Amino acid sequence: MDDLAGNRRIYLVGMMGSGKSFWLGKLGHFYGLPAYDLDRLVETVAGKTIKDIFAESGEVTFRKMESSILQDGVPGTDYILACGGGTPCFFDNMEFMKKSGIVVWLNPSIDELVRRLSRGIDARPVLEGIHSPGALAEHLKNLMSKRLSWYQMAHIEINEDASIASITEKVNAFDRNS
């Protein structure tokens, strides 16, 4: 394992499209840790897609499942986990993550999120009914304003110019100092 001394869990948080899934595999490989996507774990347990869970049972049911899996259902004790965009904002999820690992907030600009998300809008339940880049930007700004206070609790913030070196340098520095 490359210089991750104390904390054996890294939680990636941020808005949809922030790069959590992208960095998940890269960080897992770098640190030699299993890498999981919380949304995929929820889908596996539920036996259906996130979109279907939202449609059939609603967001509250999804958030309860998500929190339960986050706190009790991730395999093993050492891992990297890409969380859903809203994960930190419900129940005591952010408190749990901060106590059990290092929380990394991936925070690209709204313009960058719009660019990334415009390609797959239909796959995301919280974007249903949004069909233009302007409407998407407005929706993301509103969502960010609701989630910002939780994201700001993360141990580390990563902006646009992220690289494996810049992320691991910040994670390792935090780990050594905590």
Short mmCIF file of N, CA and C in Angstrom, two decimals:
data_model
loop_
_atom_site.label_atom_id
_atom_site.label_comp_id
_atom_site.label_asym_id
_atom_site.label_seq_id
_atom_site.Cartn_x
_atom_site.Cartn_y
_atom_site.Cartn_z
N MET A 1 0.86 -1.18 0.00
CA MET A 1 0.00 0.00 0.00
C MET A 1 0.89 1.23 0.00
N ASP A 2 0.60 2.17 -0.85
CA ASP A 2 1.43 3.35 -1.04
C ASP A 2 1.13 4.45 -0.03
N ASP A 3 1.83 4.47 1.09
CA ASP A 3 1.81 5.58 2.04
C ASP A 3 0.43 5.97 2.57
N LEU A 4 -0.37 5.00 2.93
CA LEU A 4 -1.64 5.28 3.60
C LEU A 4 -1.53 4.60 4.96
N ALA A 5 -1.02 5.34 5.92
CA ALA A 5 -0.60 4.76 7.19
C ALA A 5 -1.76 4.40 8.11
N GLY A 6 -2.57 5.36 8.51
CA GLY A 6 -3.55 5.12 9.54
C GLY A 6 -4.93 4.76 9.03
N ASN A 7 -5.45 5.55 8.15
CA ASN A 7 -6.81 5.35 7.66
C ASN A 7 -6.80 4.38 6.49
N ARG A 8 -7.63 3.37 6.59
CA ARG A 8 -7.71 2.37 5.54
C ARG A 8 -9.01 2.48 4.76
N ARG A 9 -9.71 3.58 4.94
CA ARG A 9 -10.92 3.83 4.16
C ARG A 9 -10.85 5.24 3.60
N ILE A 10 -11.23 5.33 2.34
CA ILE A 10 -11.34 6.64 1.71
C ILE A 10 -12.73 6.72 1.11
N TYR A 11 -13.45 7.78 1.45
CA TYR A 11 -14.79 8.01 0.93
C TYR A 11 -14.74 9.17 -0.06
N LEU A 12 -15.21 8.95 -1.27
CA LEU A 12 -15.28 9.99 -2.28
C LEU A 12 -16.69 10.55 -2.30
N VAL A 13 -16.82 11.86 -2.09
CA VAL A 13 -18.12 12.51 -2.10
C VAL A 13 -18.09 13.66 -3.09
N GLY A 14 -19.27 14.11 -3.49
CA GLY A 14 -19.39 15.23 -4.41
C GLY A 14 -20.64 15.07 -5.27
N MET A 15 -20.91 16.09 -6.03
CA MET A 15 -22.07 16.09 -6.91
C MET A 15 -21.96 14.99 -7.95
N MET A 16 -23.12 14.59 -8.49
CA MET A 16 -23.10 13.66 -9.61
C MET A 16 -22.26 14.29 -10.72
N GLY A 17 -21.45 13.48 -11.37
CA GLY A 17 -20.59 13.99 -12.43
C GLY A 17 -19.27 14.56 -11.95
N SER A 18 -19.02 14.50 -10.65
CA SER A 18 -17.79 15.10 -10.11
C SER A 18 -16.55 14.24 -10.33
N GLY A 19 -16.74 12.99 -10.73
CA GLY A 19 -15.60 12.12 -11.01
C GLY A 19 -15.38 11.04 -9.96
N LYS A 20 -16.35 10.82 -9.11
CA LYS A 20 -16.18 9.82 -8.05
C LYS A 20 -15.90 8.43 -8.63
N SER A 21 -16.68 8.01 -9.61
CA SER A 21 -16.48 6.69 -10.21
C SER A 21 -15.15 6.62 -10.95
N PHE A 22 -14.77 7.70 -11.61
CA PHE A 22 -13.51 7.75 -12.34
C PHE A 22 -12.32 7.57 -11.40
N TRP A 23 -12.32 8.32 -10.30
CA TRP A 23 -11.20 8.27 -9.37
C TRP A 23 -11.22 7.03 -8.49
N LEU A 24 -12.37 6.42 -8.33
CA LEU A 24 -12.51 5.22 -7.50
C LEU A 24 -11.52 4.14 -7.92
N GLY A 25 -11.55 3.77 -9.18
CA GLY A 25 -10.67 2.71 -9.66
C GLY A 25 -9.20 3.10 -9.60
N LYS A 26 -8.91 4.34 -9.95
CA LYS A 26 -7.51 4.79 -9.94
C LYS A 26 -6.94 4.79 -8.52
N LEU A 27 -7.72 5.27 -7.55
CA LEU A 27 -7.25 5.28 -6.17
C LEU A 27 -7.18 3.87 -5.59
N GLY A 28 -8.14 3.03 -5.94
CA GLY A 28 -8.10 1.64 -5.50
C GLY A 28 -6.83 0.95 -5.97
N HIS A 29 -6.50 1.17 -7.24
CA HIS A 29 -5.28 0.58 -7.80
C HIS A 29 -4.04 1.16 -7.11
N PHE A 30 -4.00 2.46 -6.95
CA PHE A 30 -2.84 3.13 -6.35
C PHE A 30 -2.58 2.60 -4.94
N TYR A 31 -3.63 2.51 -4.13
CA TYR A 31 -3.47 2.10 -2.74
C TYR A 31 -3.58 0.59 -2.53
N GLY A 32 -3.95 -0.14 -3.58
CA GLY A 32 -4.10 -1.58 -3.44
C GLY A 32 -5.26 -1.97 -2.54
N LEU A 33 -6.32 -1.18 -2.60
CA LEU A 33 -7.51 -1.42 -1.78
C LEU A 33 -8.70 -1.77 -2.67
N PRO A 34 -9.64 -2.57 -2.15
CA PRO A 34 -10.87 -2.80 -2.90
C PRO A 34 -11.61 -1.47 -3.11
N ALA A 35 -12.23 -1.34 -4.26
CA ALA A 35 -12.94 -0.10 -4.60
C ALA A 35 -14.39 -0.44 -4.90
N TYR A 36 -15.30 0.24 -4.19
CA TYR A 36 -16.73 -0.02 -4.34
C TYR A 36 -17.48 1.26 -4.67
N ASP A 37 -18.54 1.11 -5.43
CA ASP A 37 -19.46 2.21 -5.72
C ASP A 37 -20.71 1.95 -4.90
N LEU A 38 -21.07 2.87 -4.01
CA LEU A 38 -22.20 2.67 -3.10
C LEU A 38 -23.50 2.46 -3.88
N ASP A 39 -23.71 3.19 -4.97
CA ASP A 39 -24.93 2.99 -5.76
C ASP A 39 -25.01 1.56 -6.29
N ARG A 40 -23.89 1.01 -6.75
CA ARG A 40 -23.89 -0.37 -7.27
C ARG A 40 -24.17 -1.36 -6.14
N LEU A 41 -23.64 -1.09 -4.94
CA LEU A 41 -23.92 -1.97 -3.80
C LEU A 41 -25.41 -1.94 -3.46
N VAL A 42 -26.02 -0.75 -3.48
CA VAL A 42 -27.46 -0.64 -3.22
C VAL A 42 -28.24 -1.43 -4.27
N GLU A 43 -27.87 -1.27 -5.54
CA GLU A 43 -28.57 -1.99 -6.61
C GLU A 43 -28.45 -3.50 -6.44
N THR A 44 -27.28 -3.96 -6.03
CA THR A 44 -27.07 -5.39 -5.82
C THR A 44 -27.95 -5.91 -4.70
N VAL A 45 -27.97 -5.20 -3.58
CA VAL A 45 -28.80 -5.62 -2.45
C VAL A 45 -30.28 -5.57 -2.81
N ALA A 46 -30.71 -4.50 -3.49
CA ALA A 46 -32.12 -4.32 -3.83
C ALA A 46 -32.57 -5.22 -4.99
N GLY A 47 -31.62 -5.61 -5.82
CA GLY A 47 -31.97 -6.40 -6.99
C GLY A 47 -32.66 -5.57 -8.07
N LYS A 48 -32.44 -4.25 -8.03
CA LYS A 48 -33.02 -3.36 -9.04
C LYS A 48 -32.18 -2.10 -9.14
N THR A 49 -32.42 -1.32 -10.17
CA THR A 49 -31.64 -0.10 -10.39
C THR A 49 -32.07 1.00 -9.42
N ILE A 50 -31.20 1.99 -9.27
CA ILE A 50 -31.52 3.15 -8.44
C ILE A 50 -32.78 3.83 -9.00
N LYS A 51 -32.84 3.94 -10.31
CA LYS A 51 -34.00 4.57 -10.94
C LYS A 51 -35.28 3.83 -10.57
N ASP A 52 -35.25 2.49 -10.58
CA ASP A 52 -36.42 1.70 -10.20
C ASP A 52 -36.75 1.84 -8.71
N ILE A 53 -35.72 1.91 -7.88
CA ILE A 53 -35.97 2.10 -6.44
C ILE A 53 -36.68 3.43 -6.21
N PHE A 54 -36.19 4.49 -6.85
CA PHE A 54 -36.83 5.80 -6.72
C PHE A 54 -38.28 5.74 -7.20
N ALA A 55 -38.50 5.13 -8.37
CA ALA A 55 -39.84 5.09 -8.97
C ALA A 55 -40.81 4.25 -8.15
N GLU A 56 -40.35 3.12 -7.63
CA GLU A 56 -41.24 2.19 -6.93
C GLU A 56 -41.40 2.49 -5.45
N SER A 57 -40.34 2.96 -4.82
CA SER A 57 -40.36 3.10 -3.35
C SER A 57 -40.06 4.50 -2.85
N GLY A 58 -39.52 5.36 -3.72
CA GLY A 58 -39.23 6.73 -3.34
C GLY A 58 -37.83 6.94 -2.79
N GLU A 59 -37.47 8.21 -2.65
CA GLU A 59 -36.13 8.58 -2.21
C GLU A 59 -35.87 8.16 -0.77
N VAL A 60 -36.86 8.26 0.10
CA VAL A 60 -36.64 7.93 1.51
C VAL A 60 -36.19 6.48 1.65
N THR A 61 -36.84 5.57 0.96
CA THR A 61 -36.45 4.15 0.99
C THR A 61 -35.02 3.98 0.48
N PHE A 62 -34.72 4.65 -0.64
CA PHE A 62 -33.37 4.57 -1.19
C PHE A 62 -32.35 5.07 -0.17
N ARG A 63 -32.61 6.22 0.45
CA ARG A 63 -31.65 6.81 1.39
C ARG A 63 -31.44 5.91 2.61
N LYS A 64 -32.48 5.24 3.06
CA LYS A 64 -32.35 4.31 4.19
C LYS A 64 -31.46 3.13 3.80
N MET A 65 -31.69 2.59 2.62
CA MET A 65 -30.86 1.48 2.14
C MET A 65 -29.41 1.91 1.99
N GLU A 66 -29.22 3.08 1.40
CA GLU A 66 -27.89 3.62 1.17
C GLU A 66 -27.14 3.77 2.50
N SER A 67 -27.80 4.35 3.49
CA SER A 67 -27.17 4.55 4.79
C SER A 67 -26.84 3.23 5.48
N SER A 68 -27.75 2.30 5.40
CA SER A 68 -27.53 0.99 6.01
C SER A 68 -26.32 0.29 5.39
N ILE A 69 -26.23 0.33 4.08
CA ILE A 69 -25.11 -0.32 3.40
C ILE A 69 -23.81 0.43 3.69
N LEU A 70 -23.85 1.75 3.69
CA LEU A 70 -22.66 2.54 4.00
C LEU A 70 -22.10 2.15 5.37
N GLN A 71 -22.98 2.07 6.36
CA GLN A 71 -22.53 1.89 7.72
C GLN A 71 -22.34 0.43 8.14
N ASP A 72 -23.00 -0.49 7.44
CA ASP A 72 -22.91 -1.89 7.88
C ASP A 72 -22.70 -2.91 6.76
N GLY A 73 -22.75 -2.49 5.50
CA GLY A 73 -22.79 -3.48 4.44
C GLY A 73 -21.69 -3.45 3.41
N VAL A 74 -20.65 -2.65 3.62
CA VAL A 74 -19.54 -2.65 2.66
C VAL A 74 -18.59 -3.78 3.05
N PRO A 75 -18.24 -4.64 2.09
CA PRO A 75 -17.38 -5.78 2.42
C PRO A 75 -16.00 -5.35 2.92
N GLY A 76 -15.53 -5.99 3.99
CA GLY A 76 -14.20 -5.74 4.51
C GLY A 76 -14.12 -4.49 5.36
N THR A 77 -12.92 -4.22 5.84
CA THR A 77 -12.72 -3.05 6.69
C THR A 77 -11.87 -1.98 6.00
N ASP A 78 -11.15 -2.35 4.98
CA ASP A 78 -10.28 -1.42 4.26
C ASP A 78 -10.75 -1.33 2.82
N TYR A 79 -11.10 -0.10 2.37
CA TYR A 79 -11.62 0.05 1.02
C TYR A 79 -11.69 1.52 0.64
N ILE A 80 -11.98 1.73 -0.63
CA ILE A 80 -12.30 3.05 -1.15
C ILE A 80 -13.73 2.97 -1.64
N LEU A 81 -14.54 3.98 -1.29
CA LEU A 81 -15.96 3.95 -1.61
C LEU A 81 -16.38 5.25 -2.29
N ALA A 82 -16.95 5.12 -3.49
CA ALA A 82 -17.56 6.27 -4.18
C ALA A 82 -19.00 6.34 -3.70
N CYS A 83 -19.35 7.44 -3.06
CA CYS A 83 -20.69 7.62 -2.51
C CYS A 83 -21.59 8.34 -3.50
N GLY A 84 -22.89 8.15 -3.34
CA GLY A 84 -23.83 8.91 -4.15
C GLY A 84 -23.74 10.39 -3.79
N GLY A 85 -24.18 11.24 -4.69
CA GLY A 85 -24.09 12.68 -4.47
C GLY A 85 -24.77 13.16 -3.20
N GLY A 86 -25.87 12.52 -2.82
CA GLY A 86 -26.60 12.94 -1.63
C GLY A 86 -26.24 12.18 -0.37
N THR A 87 -25.39 11.18 -0.49
CA THR A 87 -25.06 10.33 0.66
C THR A 87 -24.67 11.11 1.92
N PRO A 88 -23.78 12.12 1.82
CA PRO A 88 -23.36 12.81 3.05
C PRO A 88 -24.48 13.59 3.73
N CYS A 89 -25.56 13.86 3.03
CA CYS A 89 -26.60 14.78 3.49
C CYS A 89 -27.71 14.12 4.28
N PHE A 90 -27.65 12.83 4.47
CA PHE A 90 -28.75 12.13 5.12
C PHE A 90 -28.26 11.35 6.33
N PHE A 91 -29.17 11.27 7.31
CA PHE A 91 -28.92 10.54 8.55
C PHE A 91 -27.60 11.05 9.15
N ASP A 92 -26.76 10.20 9.65
CA ASP A 92 -25.46 10.66 10.17
C ASP A 92 -24.33 10.11 9.29
N ASN A 93 -24.58 10.04 7.99
CA ASN A 93 -23.61 9.45 7.06
C ASN A 93 -22.28 10.19 7.06
N MET A 94 -22.30 11.52 7.02
CA MET A 94 -21.03 12.26 6.97
C MET A 94 -20.25 12.06 8.27
N GLU A 95 -20.93 12.08 9.37
CA GLU A 95 -20.26 11.85 10.67
C GLU A 95 -19.62 10.46 10.69
N PHE A 96 -20.35 9.45 10.22
CA PHE A 96 -19.82 8.10 10.16
C PHE A 96 -18.56 8.06 9.28
N MET A 97 -18.63 8.66 8.09
CA MET A 97 -17.48 8.62 7.18
C MET A 97 -16.27 9.33 7.77
N LYS A 98 -16.50 10.47 8.40
CA LYS A 98 -15.38 11.23 8.97
C LYS A 98 -14.71 10.47 10.11
N LYS A 99 -15.48 9.72 10.87
CA LYS A 99 -14.91 8.96 12.00
C LYS A 99 -14.21 7.70 11.54
N SER A 100 -14.62 7.15 10.41
CA SER A 100 -14.09 5.84 10.00
C SER A 100 -13.10 5.90 8.85
N GLY A 101 -12.81 7.09 8.32
CA GLY A 101 -11.88 7.18 7.21
C GLY A 101 -11.59 8.61 6.83
N ILE A 102 -11.10 8.76 5.62
CA ILE A 102 -10.79 10.08 5.06
C ILE A 102 -11.85 10.40 4.02
N VAL A 103 -12.48 11.56 4.15
CA VAL A 103 -13.52 11.98 3.22
C VAL A 103 -12.92 12.98 2.23
N VAL A 104 -13.00 12.64 0.94
CA VAL A 104 -12.47 13.48 -0.12
C VAL A 104 -13.63 14.02 -0.94
N TRP A 105 -13.75 15.34 -0.99
CA TRP A 105 -14.80 16.02 -1.75
C TRP A 105 -14.25 16.40 -3.12
N LEU A 106 -14.80 15.80 -4.16
CA LEU A 106 -14.45 16.15 -5.54
C LEU A 106 -15.39 17.28 -5.95
N ASN A 107 -14.82 18.44 -6.29
CA ASN A 107 -15.61 19.65 -6.48
C ASN A 107 -15.27 20.41 -7.76
N PRO A 108 -15.61 19.86 -8.91
CA PRO A 108 -15.42 20.63 -10.15
C PRO A 108 -16.47 21.73 -10.25
N SER A 109 -16.29 22.64 -11.18
CA SER A 109 -17.24 23.75 -11.36
C SER A 109 -18.58 23.24 -11.89
N ILE A 110 -19.61 24.05 -11.73
CA ILE A 110 -20.94 23.73 -12.28
C ILE A 110 -20.84 23.57 -13.80
N ASP A 111 -20.09 24.43 -14.46
CA ASP A 111 -19.93 24.32 -15.92
C ASP A 111 -19.35 22.96 -16.31
N GLU A 112 -18.37 22.49 -15.54
CA GLU A 112 -17.77 21.18 -15.83
C GLU A 112 -18.78 20.06 -15.56
N LEU A 113 -19.55 20.18 -14.50
CA LEU A 113 -20.58 19.18 -14.22
C LEU A 113 -21.61 19.11 -15.34
N VAL A 114 -22.04 20.28 -15.84
CA VAL A 114 -23.00 20.32 -16.95
C VAL A 114 -22.41 19.63 -18.17
N ARG A 115 -21.15 19.91 -18.47
CA ARG A 115 -20.49 19.29 -19.62
C ARG A 115 -20.49 17.76 -19.48
N ARG A 116 -20.13 17.28 -18.30
CA ARG A 116 -20.06 15.84 -18.08
C ARG A 116 -21.44 15.18 -18.06
N LEU A 117 -22.40 15.82 -17.42
CA LEU A 117 -23.71 15.20 -17.22
C LEU A 117 -24.62 15.28 -18.44
N SER A 118 -24.36 16.20 -19.33
CA SER A 118 -25.21 16.37 -20.51
C SER A 118 -25.26 15.11 -21.36
N ARG A 119 -24.27 14.26 -21.24
CA ARG A 119 -24.20 13.03 -22.03
C ARG A 119 -25.10 11.92 -21.50
N GLY A 120 -25.47 11.94 -20.20
CA GLY A 120 -26.21 10.81 -19.65
C GLY A 120 -27.33 11.22 -18.70
N ILE A 121 -28.02 12.26 -19.06
CA ILE A 121 -29.06 12.81 -18.19
C ILE A 121 -30.15 11.81 -17.86
N ASP A 122 -30.54 10.98 -18.80
CA ASP A 122 -31.67 10.08 -18.60
C ASP A 122 -31.41 8.99 -17.57
N ALA A 123 -30.14 8.70 -17.29
CA ALA A 123 -29.81 7.62 -16.37
C ALA A 123 -29.87 8.05 -14.90
N ARG A 124 -30.11 9.32 -14.64
CA ARG A 124 -30.06 9.82 -13.26
C ARG A 124 -31.44 10.29 -12.81
N PRO A 125 -32.01 9.60 -11.82
CA PRO A 125 -33.37 9.92 -11.38
C PRO A 125 -33.56 11.36 -10.94
N VAL A 126 -32.56 11.95 -10.31
CA VAL A 126 -32.72 13.32 -9.82
C VAL A 126 -32.66 14.35 -10.94
N LEU A 127 -32.38 13.92 -12.17
CA LEU A 127 -32.35 14.84 -13.32
C LEU A 127 -33.54 14.64 -14.25
N GLU A 128 -34.47 13.80 -13.84
CA GLU A 128 -35.63 13.52 -14.68
C GLU A 128 -36.37 14.81 -15.03
N GLY A 129 -36.69 14.97 -16.30
CA GLY A 129 -37.43 16.14 -16.77
C GLY A 129 -36.55 17.32 -17.15
N ILE A 130 -35.24 17.20 -17.00
CA ILE A 130 -34.32 18.28 -17.37
C ILE A 130 -33.76 17.98 -18.75
N HIS A 131 -33.93 18.94 -19.68
CA HIS A 131 -33.57 18.63 -21.07
C HIS A 131 -32.65 19.66 -21.71
N SER A 132 -32.25 20.70 -21.00
CA SER A 132 -31.36 21.69 -21.61
C SER A 132 -30.19 21.97 -20.68
N PRO A 133 -29.05 22.37 -21.25
CA PRO A 133 -27.89 22.69 -20.42
C PRO A 133 -28.18 23.81 -19.40
N GLY A 134 -28.98 24.79 -19.80
CA GLY A 134 -29.32 25.88 -18.88
C GLY A 134 -30.14 25.39 -17.69
N ALA A 135 -31.12 24.54 -17.97
CA ALA A 135 -31.94 23.98 -16.89
C ALA A 135 -31.10 23.06 -16.00
N LEU A 136 -30.18 22.32 -16.61
CA LEU A 136 -29.29 21.44 -15.85
C LEU A 136 -28.40 22.27 -14.93
N ALA A 137 -27.82 23.34 -15.45
CA ALA A 137 -26.96 24.21 -14.63
C ALA A 137 -27.73 24.79 -13.46
N GLU A 138 -28.94 25.25 -13.70
CA GLU A 138 -29.76 25.82 -12.63
C GLU A 138 -30.09 24.76 -11.58
N HIS A 139 -30.45 23.57 -12.03
CA HIS A 139 -30.75 22.48 -11.11
C HIS A 139 -29.53 22.13 -10.25
N LEU A 140 -28.36 22.05 -10.89
CA LEU A 140 -27.14 21.71 -10.16
C LEU A 140 -26.77 22.79 -9.15
N LYS A 141 -26.96 24.05 -9.50
CA LYS A 141 -26.69 25.15 -8.56
C LYS A 141 -27.59 25.03 -7.34
N ASN A 142 -28.87 24.75 -7.56
CA ASN A 142 -29.81 24.60 -6.45
C ASN A 142 -29.44 23.40 -5.58
N LEU A 143 -29.11 22.30 -6.22
CA LEU A 143 -28.73 21.09 -5.49
C LEU A 143 -27.44 21.33 -4.69
N MET A 144 -26.50 22.00 -5.31
CA MET A 144 -25.23 22.30 -4.63
C MET A 144 -25.47 23.19 -3.42
N SER A 145 -26.36 24.15 -3.54
CA SER A 145 -26.61 25.04 -2.40
C SER A 145 -27.21 24.26 -1.23
N LYS A 146 -27.98 23.21 -1.51
CA LYS A 146 -28.55 22.38 -0.45
C LYS A 146 -27.52 21.44 0.17
N ARG A 147 -26.54 21.02 -0.61
CA ARG A 147 -25.58 20.02 -0.15
C ARG A 147 -24.25 20.61 0.33
N LEU A 148 -24.01 21.85 0.02
CA LEU A 148 -22.69 22.46 0.25
C LEU A 148 -22.21 22.32 1.68
N SER A 149 -23.07 22.57 2.65
CA SER A 149 -22.62 22.52 4.05
C SER A 149 -22.11 21.13 4.42
N TRP A 150 -22.69 20.08 3.85
CA TRP A 150 -22.20 18.72 4.11
C TRP A 150 -20.89 18.47 3.39
N TYR A 151 -20.82 18.85 2.13
CA TYR A 151 -19.58 18.64 1.38
C TYR A 151 -18.41 19.36 2.04
N GLN A 152 -18.65 20.54 2.56
CA GLN A 152 -17.58 21.32 3.17
C GLN A 152 -17.03 20.67 4.44
N MET A 153 -17.71 19.68 4.98
CA MET A 153 -17.22 18.96 6.16
C MET A 153 -16.14 17.94 5.80
N ALA A 154 -15.95 17.68 4.52
CA ALA A 154 -14.96 16.69 4.10
C ALA A 154 -13.57 17.09 4.60
N HIS A 155 -12.72 16.10 4.77
CA HIS A 155 -11.36 16.36 5.20
C HIS A 155 -10.54 17.07 4.13
N ILE A 156 -10.82 16.72 2.86
CA ILE A 156 -10.02 17.20 1.73
C ILE A 156 -10.96 17.64 0.62
N GLU A 157 -10.62 18.75 -0.06
CA GLU A 157 -11.36 19.20 -1.24
C GLU A 157 -10.43 19.16 -2.44
N ILE A 158 -10.94 18.61 -3.54
CA ILE A 158 -10.19 18.53 -4.80
C ILE A 158 -11.00 19.29 -5.85
N ASN A 159 -10.37 20.25 -6.51
CA ASN A 159 -11.06 21.02 -7.55
C ASN A 159 -10.71 20.48 -8.93
N GLU A 160 -10.87 21.28 -9.94
CA GLU A 160 -10.75 20.88 -11.35
C GLU A 160 -9.47 20.12 -11.73
N ASP A 161 -8.34 20.64 -11.35
CA ASP A 161 -7.08 20.11 -11.87
C ASP A 161 -6.57 18.92 -11.08
N ALA A 162 -7.42 17.95 -10.90
CA ALA A 162 -7.06 16.77 -10.13
C ALA A 162 -6.20 15.83 -10.97
N SER A 163 -5.26 15.20 -10.30
CA SER A 163 -4.46 14.13 -10.89
C SER A 163 -4.28 13.10 -9.79
N ILE A 164 -3.88 11.90 -10.16
CA ILE A 164 -3.66 10.88 -9.14
C ILE A 164 -2.61 11.38 -8.15
N ALA A 165 -1.60 12.07 -8.65
CA ALA A 165 -0.54 12.58 -7.76
C ALA A 165 -1.08 13.64 -6.81
N SER A 166 -1.90 14.57 -7.32
CA SER A 166 -2.40 15.64 -6.44
C SER A 166 -3.37 15.10 -5.40
N ILE A 167 -4.19 14.15 -5.78
CA ILE A 167 -5.16 13.59 -4.83
C ILE A 167 -4.43 12.76 -3.77
N THR A 168 -3.55 11.86 -4.19
CA THR A 168 -2.87 11.01 -3.22
C THR A 168 -1.93 11.81 -2.32
N GLU A 169 -1.36 12.87 -2.83
CA GLU A 169 -0.51 13.73 -2.00
C GLU A 169 -1.32 14.35 -0.87
N LYS A 170 -2.52 14.85 -1.19
CA LYS A 170 -3.38 15.45 -0.16
C LYS A 170 -3.89 14.39 0.82
N VAL A 171 -4.26 13.23 0.30
CA VAL A 171 -4.76 12.15 1.17
C VAL A 171 -3.64 11.70 2.11
N ASN A 172 -2.44 11.47 1.57
CA ASN A 172 -1.32 11.00 2.39
C ASN A 172 -0.93 12.05 3.43
N ALA A 173 -0.92 13.31 3.05
CA ALA A 173 -0.57 14.39 3.99
C ALA A 173 -1.61 14.45 5.12
N PHE A 174 -2.88 14.35 4.77
CA PHE A 174 -3.92 14.36 5.80
C PHE A 174 -3.76 13.16 6.72
N ASP A 175 -3.53 12.00 6.13
CA ASP A 175 -3.41 10.76 6.90
C ASP A 175 -2.25 10.85 7.89
N ARG A 176 -1.12 11.39 7.46
CA ARG A 176 0.05 11.49 8.34
C ARG A 176 -0.21 12.48 9.48
N ASN A 177 -1.03 13.50 9.22
CA ASN A 177 -1.27 14.54 10.22
C ASN A 177 -2.48 14.28 11.10
N SER A 178 -3.21 13.21 10.82
CA SER A 178 -4.42 12.97 11.64
C SER A 178 -4.16 12.00 12.76
#
